Amino acid sequence: AQTVTQSQPEMSVQEAETVTLSCTYDTSENNYYLFWYKQPPSRQMILVIRQEAYKQQNATENRFSVNFQKAAKSFSLKISDSQLGDTAMYFCAFIGNAGGTSYGKLTFGQGTILTVHP
Amino acid sequence: GAGVSQTPSNKVTEKGKYVELRCDPISGHTALYWYRQSLGQGPEFLIYFQGTGAADDSGLPNDRFFAVRPEGSVSTLKIQRTERGDSAVYLCASSLNAQETQYFGPGTRLLVL
């Protein structure tokens, strides 16, 4: 079975600064996808960024980037120029590719509450 | 275009009652998923549909939980003889197919008294 671990229950950062959220995972599968989702108090789960495991290049989306270390099974999220609207719970998630036991179902970490202070 | 919608937003019921939670996926998405999220935790997988059929229902906790998607679009999650432990937010997601990114609805908060 796959597991996803987020070891930081809470993080805080000053507006305009940079923060990194950690995530590690465990799987025996070779082909998979990793995600970071954001969940503000409104409850809506919003996709932040997606990484395909077969790609060595780290994904980036504007102020959001990841550091994907496949051998170490590590997938951290870096938020640059933090904004007040980034305040939310952030979840790291894993899904296996076709043929694997985790195909079609996301496995989530426990989440990290990020607070951006003015 | 319209995102995933879920109704009701909130549902309060009494222990032992039957409830139905509805999910309307993004138009054209063939895959649909249900997750359950307890307070302060990450969502946990319940079931996913590819078209009209349940491709994986391994996350359903027991036989009181059942889900349908009769026409391959709207899905209903049904919970019989509700228990206080069923209280949670129930999230629905959809994707073009099971390999594509899942897009979530706002969830239904279920409270069993």
PDB file of C-alpha atoms in Angstrom:
ATOM      1  CA  ALA A   1       0.000   0.000   0.000  1.00  0.00           C
ATOM      2  CA  GLN A   2       1.056   3.541  -0.670  1.00  0.00           C
ATOM      3  CA  THR A   3       1.644   6.022   2.143  1.00  0.00           C
ATOM      4  CA  VAL A   4       2.155   9.774   2.059  1.00  0.00           C
ATOM      5  CA  THR A   5       3.672  11.614   5.016  1.00  0.00           C
ATOM      6  CA  GLN A   6       3.660  15.323   5.716  1.00  0.00           C
ATOM      7  CA  SER A   7       5.734  15.898   8.821  1.00  0.00           C
ATOM      8  CA  GLN A   8       4.885  19.574   9.325  1.00  0.00           C
ATOM      9  CA  PRO A   9       1.423  20.004  10.872  1.00  0.00           C
ATOM     10  CA  GLU A  10       1.703  23.794  10.737  1.00  0.00           C
ATOM     11  CA  MET A  11       3.902  26.364   9.027  1.00  0.00           C
ATOM     12  CA  SER A  12       3.886  30.138   8.944  1.00  0.00           C
ATOM     13  CA  VAL A  13       5.541  32.690   6.692  1.00  0.00           C
ATOM     14  CA  GLN A  14       5.620  36.429   6.259  1.00  0.00           C
ATOM     15  CA  GLU A  15       3.986  37.915   3.201  1.00  0.00           C
ATOM     16  CA  ALA A  16       6.385  38.120   0.202  1.00  0.00           C
ATOM     17  CA  GLU A  17       8.773  35.536   1.669  1.00  0.00           C
ATOM     18  CA  THR A  18       9.428  31.952   0.573  1.00  0.00           C
ATOM     19  CA  VAL A  19       8.278  28.802   2.336  1.00  0.00           C
ATOM     20  CA  THR A  20       8.835  25.102   1.650  1.00  0.00           C
ATOM     21  CA  LEU A  21       6.395  22.343   2.600  1.00  0.00           C
ATOM     22  CA  SER A  22       7.726  18.798   2.925  1.00  0.00           C
ATOM     23  CA  CYS A  23       6.266  15.525   1.722  1.00  0.00           C
ATOM     24  CA  THR A  24       7.626  11.991   1.565  1.00  0.00           C
ATOM     25  CA  TYR A  25       5.914   8.931   0.170  1.00  0.00           C
ATOM     26  CA  ASP A  26       6.390   5.214   0.005  1.00  0.00           C
ATOM     27  CA  THR A  27       5.484   3.019  -2.956  1.00  0.00           C
ATOM     28  CA  SER A  28       6.713   0.007  -4.828  1.00  0.00           C
ATOM     29  CA  GLU A  29       5.276   1.319  -8.092  1.00  0.00           C
ATOM     30  CA  ASN A  30       7.539   2.884 -10.692  1.00  0.00           C
ATOM     31  CA  ASN A  31       5.041   4.960 -12.638  1.00  0.00           C
ATOM     32  CA  TYR A  32       2.911   7.420 -10.730  1.00  0.00           C
ATOM     33  CA  TYR A  33       1.871  11.036 -10.325  1.00  0.00           C
ATOM     34  CA  LEU A  34       2.281  13.386  -7.393  1.00  0.00           C
ATOM     35  CA  PHE A  35       0.162  16.405  -6.576  1.00  0.00           C
ATOM     36  CA  TRP A  36      -0.101  19.298  -4.221  1.00  0.00           C
ATOM     37  CA  TYR A  37      -3.647  20.428  -3.454  1.00  0.00           C
ATOM     38  CA  LYS A  38      -4.685  23.496  -1.472  1.00  0.00           C
ATOM     39  CA  GLN A  39      -7.797  23.541   0.727  1.00  0.00           C
ATOM     40  CA  PRO A  40      -8.815  26.949   2.091  1.00  0.00           C
ATOM     41  CA  PRO A  41     -11.495  27.277   4.806  1.00  0.00           C
ATOM     42  CA  SER A  42     -14.130  27.223   2.054  1.00  0.00           C
ATOM     43  CA  ARG A  43     -13.406  23.455   1.839  1.00  0.00           C
ATOM     44  CA  GLN A  44     -12.829  23.471  -1.928  1.00  0.00           C
ATOM     45  CA  MET A  45      -9.815  21.314  -2.824  1.00  0.00           C
ATOM     46  CA  ILE A  46      -7.806  23.183  -5.469  1.00  0.00           C
ATOM     47  CA  LEU A  47      -4.997  21.724  -7.563  1.00  0.00           C
ATOM     48  CA  VAL A  48      -1.730  23.605  -7.086  1.00  0.00           C
ATOM     49  CA  ILE A  49       0.763  21.551  -9.072  1.00  0.00           C
ATOM     50  CA  ARG A  50       1.262  18.097 -10.611  1.00  0.00           C
ATOM     51  CA  GLN A  51       4.427  16.057 -11.245  1.00  0.00           C
ATOM     52  CA  GLU A  52       4.806  12.965 -13.399  1.00  0.00           C
ATOM     53  CA  ALA A  53       7.296  10.540 -11.872  1.00  0.00           C
ATOM     54  CA  TYR A  54       8.905   9.739 -15.231  1.00  0.00           C
ATOM     55  CA  LYS A  55       9.866  13.383 -15.723  1.00  0.00           C
ATOM     56  CA  GLN A  56      13.150  14.455 -14.183  1.00  0.00           C
ATOM     57  CA  GLN A  57      12.381  18.144 -14.591  1.00  0.00           C
ATOM     58  CA  ASN A  58      10.660  19.691 -11.588  1.00  0.00           C
ATOM     59  CA  ALA A  59       7.194  21.124 -12.257  1.00  0.00           C
ATOM     60  CA  THR A  60       6.574  24.844 -11.833  1.00  0.00           C
ATOM     61  CA  GLU A  61       3.386  26.914 -11.859  1.00  0.00           C
ATOM     62  CA  ASN A  62       4.017  30.629 -11.436  1.00  0.00           C
ATOM     63  CA  ARG A  63       5.044  31.121  -7.767  1.00  0.00           C
ATOM     64  CA  PHE A  64       4.789  27.390  -7.002  1.00  0.00           C
ATOM     65  CA  SER A  65       7.525  24.881  -7.720  1.00  0.00           C
ATOM     66  CA  VAL A  66       8.432  21.417  -6.527  1.00  0.00           C
ATOM     67  CA  ASN A  67      11.636  19.626  -5.642  1.00  0.00           C
ATOM     68  CA  PHE A  68      11.023  16.038  -6.750  1.00  0.00           C
ATOM     69  CA  GLN A  69      13.632  13.523  -5.603  1.00  0.00           C
ATOM     70  CA  LYS A  70      12.471  10.145  -6.906  1.00  0.00           C
ATOM     71  CA  ALA A  71      15.188   8.034  -5.315  1.00  0.00           C
ATOM     72  CA  ALA A  72      14.574   9.620  -1.933  1.00  0.00           C
ATOM     73  CA  LYS A  73      10.769   9.538  -2.479  1.00  0.00           C
ATOM     74  CA  SER A  74      10.552  13.177  -1.556  1.00  0.00           C
ATOM     75  CA  PHE A  75       8.260  15.811  -3.076  1.00  0.00           C
ATOM     76  CA  SER A  76       8.448  19.271  -1.477  1.00  0.00           C
ATOM     77  CA  LEU A  77       6.506  22.375  -2.485  1.00  0.00           C
ATOM     78  CA  LYS A  78       8.137  25.794  -2.587  1.00  0.00           C
ATOM     79  CA  ILE A  79       5.941  28.888  -2.520  1.00  0.00           C
ATOM     80  CA  SER A  80       7.732  32.073  -3.521  1.00  0.00           C
ATOM     81  CA  ASP A  81       6.516  35.615  -2.836  1.00  0.00           C
ATOM     82  CA  SER A  82       3.877  34.302  -0.423  1.00  0.00           C
ATOM     83  CA  GLN A  83       0.507  36.048  -0.496  1.00  0.00           C
ATOM     84  CA  LEU A  84      -2.243  36.289   2.097  1.00  0.00           C
ATOM     85  CA  GLY A  85      -4.461  34.242  -0.216  1.00  0.00           C
ATOM     86  CA  ASP A  86      -2.030  31.323   0.077  1.00  0.00           C
ATOM     87  CA  THR A  87      -3.261  30.725   3.637  1.00  0.00           C
ATOM     88  CA  ALA A  88      -4.809  27.240   3.547  1.00  0.00           C
ATOM     89  CA  MET A  89      -4.281  23.572   4.339  1.00  0.00           C
ATOM     90  CA  TYR A  90      -1.940  21.981   1.799  1.00  0.00           C
ATOM     91  CA  PHE A  91      -2.113  18.299   0.938  1.00  0.00           C
ATOM     92  CA  CYS A  92       0.436  16.180  -0.863  1.00  0.00           C
ATOM     93  CA  ALA A  93      -1.128  13.296  -2.815  1.00  0.00           C
ATOM     94  CA  PHE A  94      -0.045  10.233  -4.806  1.00  0.00           C
ATOM     95  CA  ILE A  95      -1.737   8.242  -7.532  1.00  0.00           C
ATOM     96  CA  GLY A  96      -0.441   5.206  -9.356  1.00  0.00           C
ATOM     97  CA  ASN A  97      -0.439   4.713 -13.086  1.00  0.00           C
ATOM     98  CA  ALA A  98      -2.398   2.110 -15.026  1.00  0.00           C
ATOM     99  CA  GLY A  99      -1.822  -1.447 -13.852  1.00  0.00           C
ATOM    100  CA  GLY A 100      -0.861  -0.525 -10.337  1.00  0.00           C
ATOM    101  CA  THR A 101      -2.918  -1.149  -7.206  1.00  0.00           C
ATOM    102  CA  SER A 102      -3.352   2.545  -6.559  1.00  0.00           C
ATOM    103  CA  TYR A 103      -4.629   3.354 -10.041  1.00  0.00           C
ATOM    104  CA  GLY A 104      -7.565   5.744  -9.965  1.00  0.00           C
ATOM    105  CA  LYS A 105      -7.401   6.626  -6.271  1.00  0.00           C
ATOM    106  CA  LEU A 106      -5.508   9.431  -4.641  1.00  0.00           C
ATOM    107  CA  THR A 107      -3.677   8.779  -1.395  1.00  0.00           C
ATOM    108  CA  PHE A 108      -3.334  11.964   0.649  1.00  0.00           C
ATOM    109  CA  GLY A 109      -0.979  13.044   3.398  1.00  0.00           C
ATOM    110  CA  GLN A 110      -2.228  14.457   6.685  1.00  0.00           C
ATOM    111  CA  GLY A 111      -1.892  18.037   5.492  1.00  0.00           C
ATOM    112  CA  THR A 112       0.088  21.126   6.516  1.00  0.00           C
ATOM    113  CA  ILE A 113      -1.696  24.262   7.681  1.00  0.00           C
ATOM    114  CA  LEU A 114       0.066  27.254   6.148  1.00  0.00           C
ATOM    115  CA  THR A 115      -0.543  30.730   7.539  1.00  0.00           C
ATOM    116  CA  VAL A 116       0.758  33.788   5.687  1.00  0.00           C
ATOM    117  CA  HIS A 117       1.159  36.799   7.958  1.00  0.00           C
ATOM    118  CA  PRO A 118       0.971  40.411   6.700  1.00  0.00           C
TER     119      PRO A 118
ATOM    120  CA  GLY B   1     -17.019  26.023 -17.565  1.00  0.00           C
ATOM    121  CA  ALA B   2     -18.873  24.726 -14.538  1.00  0.00           C
ATOM    122  CA  GLY B   3     -16.911  22.763 -11.978  1.00  0.00           C
ATOM    123  CA  VAL B   4     -17.943  19.799  -9.885  1.00  0.00           C
ATOM    124  CA  SER B   5     -21.023  20.529  -7.822  1.00  0.00           C
ATOM    125  CA  GLN B   6     -22.320  18.722  -4.752  1.00  0.00           C
ATOM    126  CA  THR B   7     -25.642  18.899  -2.967  1.00  0.00           C
ATOM    127  CA  PRO B   8     -26.547  19.485  -0.261  1.00  0.00           C
ATOM    128  CA  SER B   9     -23.732  21.622   1.132  1.00  0.00           C
ATOM    129  CA  ASN B  10     -24.617  20.551   4.642  1.00  0.00           C
ATOM    130  CA  LYS B  11     -26.755  17.714   5.940  1.00  0.00           C
ATOM    131  CA  VAL B  12     -27.802  17.092   9.516  1.00  0.00           C
ATOM    132  CA  THR B  13     -29.484  13.802  10.289  1.00  0.00           C
ATOM    133  CA  GLU B  14     -30.258  11.556  13.204  1.00  0.00           C
ATOM    134  CA  LYS B  15     -28.556   8.300  13.998  1.00  0.00           C
ATOM    135  CA  GLY B  16     -30.185   5.440  12.128  1.00  0.00           C
ATOM    136  CA  LYS B  17     -31.543   7.542   9.255  1.00  0.00           C
ATOM    137  CA  TYR B  18     -30.820   7.146   5.541  1.00  0.00           C
ATOM    138  CA  VAL B  19     -29.050   9.885   3.562  1.00  0.00           C
ATOM    139  CA  GLU B  20     -28.214  10.535  -0.077  1.00  0.00           C
ATOM    140  CA  LEU B  21     -25.425  12.826  -1.252  1.00  0.00           C
ATOM    141  CA  ARG B  22     -25.340  13.986  -4.862  1.00  0.00           C
ATOM    142  CA  CYS B  23     -22.433  14.834  -7.153  1.00  0.00           C
ATOM    143  CA  ASP B  24     -22.553  16.494 -10.574  1.00  0.00           C
ATOM    144  CA  PRO B  25     -19.188  16.066 -12.342  1.00  0.00           C
ATOM    145  CA  ILE B  26     -17.610  18.316 -14.918  1.00  0.00           C
ATOM    146  CA  SER B  27     -19.273  17.718 -18.269  1.00  0.00           C
ATOM    147  CA  GLY B  28     -17.410  15.138 -20.334  1.00  0.00           C
ATOM    148  CA  HIS B  29     -15.502  13.633 -17.411  1.00  0.00           C
ATOM    149  CA  THR B  30     -15.837   9.862 -17.511  1.00  0.00           C
ATOM    150  CA  ALA B  31     -14.234   9.153 -14.138  1.00  0.00           C
ATOM    151  CA  LEU B  32     -15.870  10.123 -10.840  1.00  0.00           C
ATOM    152  CA  TYR B  33     -14.569   9.646  -7.295  1.00  0.00           C
ATOM    153  CA  TRP B  34     -15.867   9.826  -3.760  1.00  0.00           C
ATOM    154  CA  TYR B  35     -13.660  10.606  -0.754  1.00  0.00           C
ATOM    155  CA  ARG B  36     -14.374  11.114   2.936  1.00  0.00           C
ATOM    156  CA  GLN B  37     -12.523  13.711   4.988  1.00  0.00           C
ATOM    157  CA  SER B  38     -12.597  13.730   8.772  1.00  0.00           C
ATOM    158  CA  LEU B  39     -11.799  16.911  10.658  1.00  0.00           C
ATOM    159  CA  GLY B  40      -8.121  17.846  10.378  1.00  0.00           C
ATOM    160  CA  GLN B  41      -7.270  14.859   8.167  1.00  0.00           C
ATOM    161  CA  GLY B  42      -6.576  14.245   4.520  1.00  0.00           C
ATOM    162  CA  PRO B  43      -9.345  12.816   2.327  1.00  0.00           C
ATOM    163  CA  GLU B  44      -9.681   9.032   2.193  1.00  0.00           C
ATOM    164  CA  PHE B  45     -10.751   7.204  -0.934  1.00  0.00           C
ATOM    165  CA  LEU B  46     -14.147   5.509  -0.948  1.00  0.00           C
ATOM    166  CA  ILE B  47     -15.030   4.521  -4.527  1.00  0.00           C
ATOM    167  CA  TYR B  48     -14.465   5.491  -8.136  1.00  0.00           C
ATOM    168  CA  PHE B  49     -16.495   5.052 -11.285  1.00  0.00           C
ATOM    169  CA  GLN B  50     -15.360   4.747 -14.859  1.00  0.00           C
ATOM    170  CA  GLY B  51     -18.525   5.465 -16.795  1.00  0.00           C
ATOM    171  CA  THR B  52     -21.477   3.766 -15.141  1.00  0.00           C
ATOM    172  CA  GLY B  53     -19.563   1.012 -13.386  1.00  0.00           C
ATOM    173  CA  ALA B  54     -17.704   1.066 -10.100  1.00  0.00           C
ATOM    174  CA  ALA B  55     -14.086   0.394 -11.063  1.00  0.00           C
ATOM    175  CA  ASP B  56     -12.857   0.252  -7.466  1.00  0.00           C
ATOM    176  CA  ASP B  57     -15.014   0.281  -4.334  1.00  0.00           C
ATOM    177  CA  SER B  58     -12.332  -0.940  -1.966  1.00  0.00           C
ATOM    178  CA  GLY B  59     -12.577   2.171   0.217  1.00  0.00           C
ATOM    179  CA  LEU B  60     -16.218   1.778   1.211  1.00  0.00           C
ATOM    180  CA  PRO B  61     -16.078   1.107   4.966  1.00  0.00           C
ATOM    181  CA  ASN B  62     -18.985  -1.364   5.170  1.00  0.00           C
ATOM    182  CA  ASP B  63     -22.194  -2.422   3.462  1.00  0.00           C
ATOM    183  CA  ARG B  64     -24.107   0.574   4.779  1.00  0.00           C
ATOM    184  CA  PHE B  65     -22.371   2.644   2.110  1.00  0.00           C
ATOM    185  CA  PHE B  66     -23.359   2.371  -1.533  1.00  0.00           C
ATOM    186  CA  ALA B  67     -22.900   4.569  -4.593  1.00  0.00           C
ATOM    187  CA  VAL B  68     -24.438   4.635  -8.043  1.00  0.00           C
ATOM    188  CA  ARG B  69     -23.866   6.421 -11.328  1.00  0.00           C
ATOM    189  CA  PRO B  70     -26.640   5.044 -13.554  1.00  0.00           C
ATOM    190  CA  GLU B  71     -26.117   7.228 -16.626  1.00  0.00           C
ATOM    191  CA  GLY B  72     -22.403   7.840 -16.358  1.00  0.00           C
ATOM    192  CA  SER B  73     -22.785  11.411 -15.179  1.00  0.00           C
ATOM    193  CA  VAL B  74     -24.430  12.295 -11.847  1.00  0.00           C
ATOM    194  CA  SER B  75     -23.553  10.062  -8.912  1.00  0.00           C
ATOM    195  CA  THR B  76     -25.286   9.488  -5.598  1.00  0.00           C
ATOM    196  CA  LEU B  77     -23.596   8.236  -2.441  1.00  0.00           C
ATOM    197  CA  LYS B  78     -26.092   6.481  -0.195  1.00  0.00           C
ATOM    198  CA  ILE B  79     -25.587   5.787   3.502  1.00  0.00           C
ATOM    199  CA  GLN B  80     -28.018   3.545   5.364  1.00  0.00           C
ATOM    200  CA  ARG B  81     -28.550   3.416   9.150  1.00  0.00           C
ATOM    201  CA  THR B  82     -26.222   6.350   9.709  1.00  0.00           C
ATOM    202  CA  GLU B  83     -23.915   6.327  12.727  1.00  0.00           C
ATOM    203  CA  ARG B  84     -22.264   9.226  14.542  1.00  0.00           C
ATOM    204  CA  GLY B  85     -18.922   8.038  13.180  1.00  0.00           C
ATOM    205  CA  ASP B  86     -20.148   8.751   9.647  1.00  0.00           C
ATOM    206  CA  SER B  87     -19.961  12.481  10.384  1.00  0.00           C
ATOM    207  CA  ALA B  88     -17.415  13.968   7.967  1.00  0.00           C
ATOM    208  CA  VAL B  89     -17.074  15.980   4.783  1.00  0.00           C
ATOM    209  CA  TYR B  90     -17.801  13.889   1.714  1.00  0.00           C
ATOM    210  CA  LEU B  91     -15.876  15.082  -1.328  1.00  0.00           C
ATOM    211  CA  CYS B  92     -16.573  14.235  -4.929  1.00  0.00           C
ATOM    212  CA  ALA B  93     -14.072  14.638  -7.776  1.00  0.00           C
ATOM    213  CA  SER B  94     -14.073  13.989 -11.507  1.00  0.00           C
ATOM    214  CA  SER B  95     -11.475  13.630 -14.240  1.00  0.00           C
ATOM    215  CA  LEU B  96     -11.352  13.023 -17.982  1.00  0.00           C
ATOM    216  CA  ASN B  97     -10.219   9.498 -17.233  1.00  0.00           C
ATOM    217  CA  ALA B  98      -8.580   7.703 -14.314  1.00  0.00           C
ATOM    218  CA  GLN B  99      -5.092   8.890 -15.283  1.00  0.00           C
ATOM    219  CA  GLU B 100      -5.920  12.565 -15.471  1.00  0.00           C
ATOM    220  CA  THR B 101      -5.991  15.194 -12.746  1.00  0.00           C
ATOM    221  CA  GLN B 102      -8.944  15.023 -10.405  1.00  0.00           C
ATOM    222  CA  TYR B 103     -10.998  18.178  -9.852  1.00  0.00           C
ATOM    223  CA  PHE B 104     -12.932  18.413  -6.620  1.00  0.00           C
ATOM    224  CA  GLY B 105     -16.321  19.728  -5.630  1.00  0.00           C
ATOM    225  CA  PRO B 106     -16.943  21.796  -2.492  1.00  0.00           C
ATOM    226  CA  GLY B 107     -18.039  18.784  -0.484  1.00  0.00           C
ATOM    227  CA  THR B 108     -21.043  17.890   1.637  1.00  0.00           C
ATOM    228  CA  ARG B 109     -20.639  18.215   5.387  1.00  0.00           C
ATOM    229  CA  LEU B 110     -22.621  15.413   7.040  1.00  0.00           C
ATOM    230  CA  LEU B 111     -23.422  15.588  10.732  1.00  0.00           C
ATOM    231  CA  VAL B 112     -25.083  12.617  12.389  1.00  0.00           C
ATOM    232  CA  LEU B 113     -26.608  13.444  15.767  1.00  0.00           C
TER     233      LEU B 113
END
